[in-house]
């Protein structure tokens, strides 16, 4: 554990990469030509060589990176298990019900019911599946830890796009105001400008507007990156998600031949299982891509700086190794031991809080019952169990694992978790995730996926083929062309939903991280309409971000900002205006001078 905490990192290399890749625009300090307005442009400049050098800066060898990527792939494979049961009911059980009953409406009705319960049914399983995936990843190798303070979904992208436009308008207004005041004075008469209170206020307002504009642009680009991370985490799975429904509809054509009619439900079952297998493999590649995206986002956005380094970055100055905080840089990668200790610590903190509350309530009840507390008998001391927990928690936080109590909960959980992916600690983690708010958020996410843009998504695509065939007495009564057309329509509907899975996930994360909570209703609405809203926000926000770069890159604007900075610096460095005695008397009112030409001031307090 101590070795993990002291893992060697390369601060100079980290500073070099950040200075080269992070800025959106050119700066006088570096002189490098840059004009990047979106996360896609920012990420697009990062090469595989840059990624490997960033891993190296964080203290990982090439073999460590290989293990990390392989483990990420394996950890993602179980992820589709959360929806397997519902898919089996929809695409395996439903065709067999049709065949067994000879009534197409029986299968269609079962399909409707399955689609109706899909969201809560899958949500109930997903927390357990996600915990299992995380456990696999953390046991297999190093884990990338995104800096949640800098990379998050606190902002809703459509809101940011609007805010970005507003901040650009505010900046333009402040620029025009300062320009109007500054134009009253000759270029060489800076002293007169510095004595103009209106000019100073306008300069300060302009610099505040510039700072707010750049912060909002940074939030927009970061949020784009967070959404793109979710897209990369679902990209390959969109293929089997799209194929599942039209493939089932097409295989229904087998029932048109009486001799092999019994093969139709079997073929659909086999096809469903094959597609599910494809999705499990695709999920592995998606998870690996998502973890790679986390690493790249850390390079582009994470806070790994000292106080001086952060200020230099804001000024656009090149960074050196002394500007990188070694501890912050090291925390972006966790070893399996560190990840396990972190989980055990979190679990024991919850146990400690619960036990403290129980003992506090018991002590309060005892006092209210009239029982006296005798400190000499030790009644005021903490219970032994609480003291042991505190000691174990201190050992975990400080990495002193050998000092843990051998018969304590921490040692038991660590020993069990170290030897197996499935452990008591995993069960505790799963239980901690089953809260009403989490279940609500997971259900709302799946409603957004199932009913994307109303008629698109997994719900409508899974039942449209069943309804059209049932209405005509079964597939054998439906023209082949119509079956093909319905299958194509079903695939199109499924594709729209599959390609927007990341939007529903981003909305869920926004609800988790935003303050205040946007609530269940707004999450469902945003999840359903999110694809269209996201597309419009990406378009308008990107256009505004490019306009910001053009505005700030303009030579006249740059000169005006420089003049505003110089004016504010002069004002801050200059001495305060001296007051005459009469002016001092006026500011000290109520009061009066005691006598003519006297240096004495008498202040009357009523």
XYZ file of C-alpha atoms in Angstrom, residues 12-459:
448
model
C 8.012 17.216 -16.119
C 6.423 14.989 -18.746
C 2.946 15.701 -17.363
C 3.584 19.453 -17.514
C 4.891 19.156 -21.071
C 1.825 17.236 -22.274
C -0.663 19.533 -20.550
C 1.019 22.685 -21.887
C 0.950 21.289 -25.414
C -2.533 19.749 -25.510
C -4.851 21.516 -23.099
C -5.227 25.191 -24.227
C -8.095 26.024 -26.566
C -6.523 29.166 -27.990
C -3.092 30.595 -28.702
C -1.384 32.623 -26.006
C 1.426 35.159 -26.116
C 3.421 33.092 -23.641
C 3.570 29.939 -25.762
C 3.055 31.369 -29.235
C 1.706 28.049 -30.486
C -1.115 28.531 -33.032
C -4.290 27.013 -31.576
C -7.966 27.548 -32.290
C -9.995 24.691 -30.783
C -13.680 25.182 -30.041
C -15.049 21.729 -29.198
C -14.152 18.648 -27.215
C -13.924 16.644 -30.441
C -11.212 19.005 -31.708
C -9.431 18.917 -28.362
C -9.490 15.116 -28.138
C -8.702 14.713 -31.841
C -5.247 16.225 -31.412
C -4.288 13.612 -28.776
C -2.356 10.792 -30.441
C -1.788 7.251 -29.183
C 1.779 8.301 -28.439
C 0.475 11.146 -26.264
C -1.799 8.692 -24.441
C 1.081 6.330 -23.698
C 3.288 9.194 -22.533
C 0.472 10.343 -20.229
C 0.292 6.841 -18.757
C 4.059 7.015 -18.319
C 3.777 10.387 -16.570
C 1.337 8.784 -14.128
C 3.818 6.032 -13.308
C 2.548 3.120 -15.434
C 4.719 0.874 -17.576
C 3.620 -0.489 -20.947
C 2.809 -3.861 -19.370
C 0.603 -2.127 -16.785
C -1.309 -0.352 -19.558
C -1.816 -3.632 -21.424
C -3.205 -5.258 -18.276
C -5.440 -2.260 -17.596
C -6.926 -2.370 -21.090
C -7.434 -6.134 -21.058
C -9.131 -5.980 -17.666
C -11.371 -3.123 -18.816
C -12.495 -5.237 -21.773
C -13.241 -8.253 -19.575
C -15.031 -6.144 -16.972
C -17.401 -4.708 -19.556
C -18.578 -8.049 -20.912
C -21.113 -8.843 -18.147
C -22.770 -5.434 -18.501
C -25.656 -6.478 -20.848
C -26.709 -9.121 -18.302
C -28.972 -6.550 -16.683
C -31.350 -6.664 -19.661
C -30.952 -10.334 -20.625
C -34.024 -11.600 -18.787
C -36.355 -9.060 -20.387
C -34.857 -9.665 -23.837
C -35.311 -13.411 -23.359
C -38.978 -12.875 -22.527
C -39.448 -10.592 -25.545
C -37.505 -12.472 -28.220
C -37.462 -16.097 -26.983
C -40.545 -16.686 -24.833
C -42.958 -14.617 -26.942
C -42.401 -16.567 -30.224
C -42.826 -19.864 -28.371
C -46.089 -18.623 -26.857
C -47.291 -17.851 -30.383
C -46.371 -21.328 -31.560
C -47.758 -23.137 -28.512
C -51.121 -21.352 -28.469
C -51.566 -20.828 -32.201
C -52.845 -17.366 -31.278
C -50.610 -14.505 -32.482
C -52.307 -12.108 -30.072
C -51.102 -14.218 -27.140
C -47.490 -13.617 -28.090
C -48.162 -9.969 -28.936
C -49.859 -9.380 -25.577
C -46.958 -11.018 -23.773
C -44.595 -8.786 -25.756
C -46.579 -5.683 -24.768
C -46.462 -6.670 -21.102
C -42.740 -7.382 -21.330
C -42.071 -3.967 -22.907
C -44.180 -2.289 -20.215
C -42.164 -3.735 -17.339
C -38.771 -3.532 -19.065
C -37.659 -0.241 -17.485
C -38.155 -1.110 -13.787
C -37.214 -4.746 -14.385
C -33.858 -3.900 -15.951
C -33.242 -1.065 -13.490
C -33.629 -3.467 -10.576
C -30.806 -5.644 -11.932
C -28.447 -2.989 -13.256
C -26.943 -1.796 -9.959
C -25.819 -5.339 -9.133
C -24.388 -5.846 -12.625
C -22.485 -2.537 -12.537
C -21.005 -3.410 -9.133
C -19.845 -6.767 -10.494
C -18.219 -5.088 -13.509
C -16.422 -2.622 -11.247
C -15.198 -5.443 -9.021
C -13.771 -7.320 -12.014
C -12.006 -4.200 -13.262
C -10.558 -3.304 -9.863
C -9.279 -6.826 -9.198
C -7.576 -7.206 -12.560
C -5.260 -4.225 -12.732
C -4.813 -0.510 -12.276
C -7.950 1.619 -12.448
C -8.340 5.050 -14.045
C -9.998 7.506 -11.658
C -11.546 10.497 -13.465
C -11.284 13.778 -11.581
C -14.975 14.233 -10.728
C -14.425 17.812 -9.598
C -13.389 18.768 -13.142
C -15.007 16.064 -15.310
C -18.675 15.596 -14.536
C -22.279 15.935 -15.674
C -23.268 18.768 -13.357
C -24.333 20.796 -16.381
C -27.053 19.984 -18.913
C -25.584 20.602 -22.375
C -28.628 22.409 -23.874
C -28.620 24.801 -20.892
C -24.892 25.376 -21.339
C -25.340 26.168 -25.031
C -27.847 28.893 -24.119
C -25.642 30.196 -21.316
C -22.647 30.294 -23.652
C -24.528 32.531 -26.067
C -25.594 34.806 -23.209
C -22.027 35.124 -21.905
C -20.774 36.040 -25.369
C -23.427 38.760 -25.586
C -22.436 40.045 -22.122
C -18.785 40.151 -23.136
C -19.587 42.036 -26.335
C -21.595 44.593 -24.356
C -18.782 45.105 -21.835
C -16.251 45.350 -24.657
C -18.281 48.056 -26.373
C -18.767 49.938 -23.095
C -15.070 49.985 -22.274
C -14.200 50.857 -25.849
C -16.565 53.841 -25.730
C -14.978 55.159 -22.522
C -11.399 54.501 -23.635
C -11.952 56.234 -26.975
C -12.369 59.547 -25.145
C -8.654 59.578 -24.308
C -5.636 59.606 -26.614
C -3.653 56.388 -26.817
C -0.652 57.938 -25.049
C -2.668 59.464 -22.197
C -2.956 56.394 -19.965
C -2.720 58.503 -16.827
C -5.914 60.375 -17.597
C -7.711 57.108 -18.311
C -6.604 55.731 -14.938
C -8.237 58.645 -13.121
C -11.594 58.061 -14.803
C -13.759 56.037 -12.399
C -16.113 55.025 -15.213
C -13.187 53.685 -17.237
C -11.903 51.643 -14.302
C -15.351 50.164 -13.655
C -15.798 49.376 -17.353
C -12.373 47.694 -17.462
C -13.171 45.580 -14.417
C -16.534 44.597 -15.905
C -14.840 43.621 -19.181
C -12.314 41.377 -17.436
C -15.040 39.762 -15.332
C -17.069 39.124 -18.483
C -14.028 37.588 -20.174
C -13.410 35.299 -17.201
C -17.070 34.210 -17.088
C -17.074 33.629 -20.850
C -13.965 31.457 -20.763
C -15.241 29.464 -17.776
C -18.554 28.781 -19.503
C -16.752 27.756 -22.680
C -14.561 25.430 -20.612
C -17.656 23.908 -18.972
C -19.252 23.428 -22.388
C -16.199 21.697 -23.855
C -15.799 19.540 -20.736
C -19.470 18.508 -20.798
C -19.156 17.645 -24.476
C -16.262 15.400 -23.509
C -18.264 13.744 -20.723
C -21.119 13.032 -23.161
C -18.685 11.720 -25.777
C -17.286 9.367 -23.134
C -20.758 7.850 -22.715
C -21.132 7.580 -26.493
C -17.851 5.673 -26.703
C -19.082 3.463 -23.865
C -22.128 2.408 -25.937
C -20.962 2.729 -29.539
C -20.377 -0.918 -30.489
C -23.394 -2.152 -28.549
C -25.622 -0.062 -30.808
C -25.133 -2.693 -33.545
C -26.668 -5.700 -31.712
C -29.272 -3.423 -30.138
C -30.326 -2.384 -33.634
C -30.281 -5.900 -35.104
C -32.229 -7.712 -32.384
C -35.757 -6.633 -33.343
C -35.619 -6.716 -37.198
C -33.818 -10.063 -37.095
C -36.606 -11.565 -34.999
C -39.247 -10.168 -37.380
C -37.447 -11.493 -40.457
C -37.042 -14.993 -39.024
C -40.779 -15.085 -38.478
C -41.041 -15.676 -42.233
C -40.020 -19.292 -41.618
C -43.520 -19.936 -40.287
C -44.931 -19.290 -43.774
C -43.718 -22.799 -44.707
C -45.920 -25.319 -42.844
C -43.329 -28.096 -42.946
C -40.774 -26.098 -40.984
C -43.139 -23.834 -39.053
C -41.818 -25.221 -35.746
C -38.351 -23.948 -36.627
C -39.463 -20.316 -36.496
C -39.459 -19.868 -32.690
C -36.282 -21.945 -32.427
C -34.555 -19.798 -35.042
C -35.672 -16.626 -33.278
C -34.378 -17.962 -29.952
C -31.006 -18.869 -31.455
C -30.762 -15.493 -33.202
C -31.575 -13.701 -29.959
C -28.849 -15.600 -28.120
C -26.332 -14.894 -30.898
C -27.150 -11.177 -30.815
C -26.881 -11.215 -27.026
C -23.452 -12.822 -27.313
C -22.447 -10.125 -29.788
C -23.598 -7.475 -27.341
C -21.531 -8.952 -24.503
C -18.406 -8.825 -26.661
C -19.265 -5.320 -27.880
C -19.801 -4.205 -24.277
C -16.243 -5.239 -23.480
C -14.817 -3.081 -26.255
C -17.114 -0.227 -25.237
C -15.907 -0.382 -21.635
C -12.297 -0.329 -22.753
C -13.012 2.704 -24.940
C -14.767 4.411 -22.039
C -11.783 3.899 -19.741
C -9.462 5.248 -22.427
C -11.748 8.273 -22.698
C -11.472 8.763 -18.931
C -7.695 8.800 -19.224
C -7.774 11.331 -22.070
C -10.248 13.557 -20.220
C -7.945 13.527 -17.200
C -5.132 14.714 -19.449
C -7.280 17.532 -20.820
C -9.240 18.611 -17.746
C -8.056 17.116 -14.426
C -6.676 19.348 -11.687
C -3.121 18.132 -11.064
C -1.632 21.530 -10.270
C -0.129 23.418 -7.409
C -1.665 26.812 -6.635
C 1.014 28.553 -8.691
C 0.604 26.068 -11.526
C -3.130 26.669 -11.729
C -2.551 30.416 -11.972
C 0.041 29.956 -14.704
C -2.352 27.755 -16.671
C -5.076 30.404 -16.441
C -2.632 33.013 -17.748
C -1.668 30.747 -20.642
C 1.931 30.364 -19.506
C 3.908 27.152 -20.122
C 4.104 24.803 -17.150
C 7.074 23.116 -15.534
C 7.408 20.091 -13.305
C 7.314 22.314 -10.229
C 3.755 23.345 -11.162
C 2.425 19.766 -10.934
C 1.138 18.393 -7.633
C 2.629 14.908 -7.365
C -0.132 13.610 -5.088
C -2.934 14.798 -7.366
C -1.251 13.293 -10.428
C -0.739 9.953 -8.695
C -4.385 9.755 -7.574
C -5.616 9.602 -11.178
C -4.512 5.952 -11.270
C -5.320 3.475 -8.502
C -3.784 0.057 -7.949
C -6.069 -2.918 -7.193
C -5.103 -2.671 -3.517
C -5.914 1.037 -3.364
C -9.275 0.496 -5.063
C -10.157 -2.290 -2.648
C -9.099 -0.290 0.414
C -11.153 2.647 -0.837
C -14.274 0.476 -1.072
C -13.752 -1.115 2.333
C -13.155 2.310 3.872
C -16.356 3.657 2.342
C -18.319 0.661 3.610
C -16.894 0.891 7.131
C -17.602 4.624 7.240
C -21.258 3.824 6.635
C -21.170 1.159 9.377
C -19.473 3.596 11.754
C -22.091 6.283 11.105
C -24.942 3.826 11.581
C -23.456 2.421 14.798
C -22.786 5.905 16.181
C -26.379 6.929 15.519
C -27.732 3.771 17.167
C -25.583 4.240 20.266
C -26.461 7.926 20.434
C -30.164 7.113 20.297
C -29.762 4.438 22.990
C -27.837 6.834 25.238
C -30.485 9.527 24.772
C -33.263 7.067 25.589
C -31.412 5.962 28.719
C -30.985 9.551 29.875
C -34.635 10.360 29.258
C -35.591 7.276 31.290
C -33.789 8.783 34.287
C -30.729 6.534 34.319
C -27.711 8.377 35.656
C -24.410 8.420 33.792
C -21.477 7.602 36.080
C -18.262 8.681 34.349
C -16.136 6.945 36.985
C -17.673 3.635 35.946
C -16.881 4.351 32.283
C -20.436 5.134 31.230
C -19.267 8.142 29.207
C -16.643 6.270 27.221
C -17.139 5.089 23.661
C -18.100 1.429 23.238
C -15.256 -0.922 22.354
C -16.783 -1.730 18.940
C -16.808 1.950 18.005
C -13.231 2.467 19.160
C -12.038 -0.533 17.130
C -13.823 0.773 14.053
C -12.166 4.177 14.471
C -8.746 2.560 14.779
C -9.314 0.407 11.699
C -10.523 3.395 9.696
C -7.415 5.363 10.679
C -5.233 2.455 9.549
C -7.071 2.231 6.217
C -6.791 5.963 5.531
C -3.076 5.971 6.328
C -2.374 2.740 4.435
C -1.214 0.830 7.529
C -2.887 -2.437 6.579
C -0.607 -4.539 8.795
C -1.889 -2.662 11.853
C -5.525 -3.630 11.307
C -7.195 -5.627 14.067
C -6.959 -9.276 12.986
C -10.479 -10.036 14.179
C -11.959 -6.779 12.888
C -14.389 -6.158 10.040
C -11.783 -4.353 7.923
C -9.338 -7.272 7.949
C -12.138 -9.734 7.183
C -13.465 -7.704 4.259
C -10.003 -7.100 2.808
C -9.029 -10.751 3.072
C -12.229 -11.925 1.414
C -12.137 -9.327 -1.357
C -8.479 -9.867 -2.195
C -9.037 -13.495 -3.167
C -12.296 -13.276 -5.123
C -14.241 -10.910 -7.352
C -17.449 -11.995 -5.616
C -17.078 -11.252 -1.921
C -18.809 -9.914 1.158
C -17.591 -6.440 0.224
C -19.219 -6.754 -3.218
C -22.516 -7.695 -1.566
C -22.195 -4.630 0.677
C -21.474 -2.402 -2.330
C -24.506 -3.751 -4.172
C -26.717 -3.204 -1.137
C -25.485 0.371 -0.770
C -26.539 1.134 -4.356
C -30.114 -0.021 -3.869
C -31.632 3.271 -2.810
C -34.961 4.640 -3.982
C -33.281 7.568 -5.733
C -30.879 5.266 -7.593
C -33.707 2.938 -8.624
C -35.719 5.955 -9.755
C -32.788 7.290 -11.810
C -32.088 3.894 -13.398
C -35.768 3.407 -14.269
C -36.052 6.879 -15.792
C -32.940 6.218 -17.882
C -34.508 3.095 -19.349
C -37.783 4.853 -20.035
C -35.817 7.403 -22.037
C -34.122 4.599 -23.958
C -37.344 2.636 -24.526
C -39.462 5.579 -25.696
C -36.858 7.808 -27.285
C -38.566 10.650 -29.131
C -41.817 8.899 -28.271
C -42.095 6.247 -30.981
C -38.439 5.289 -31.280
C -36.333 3.164 -28.988
C -36.489 -0.424 -27.808
C -40.147 -0.514 -26.701
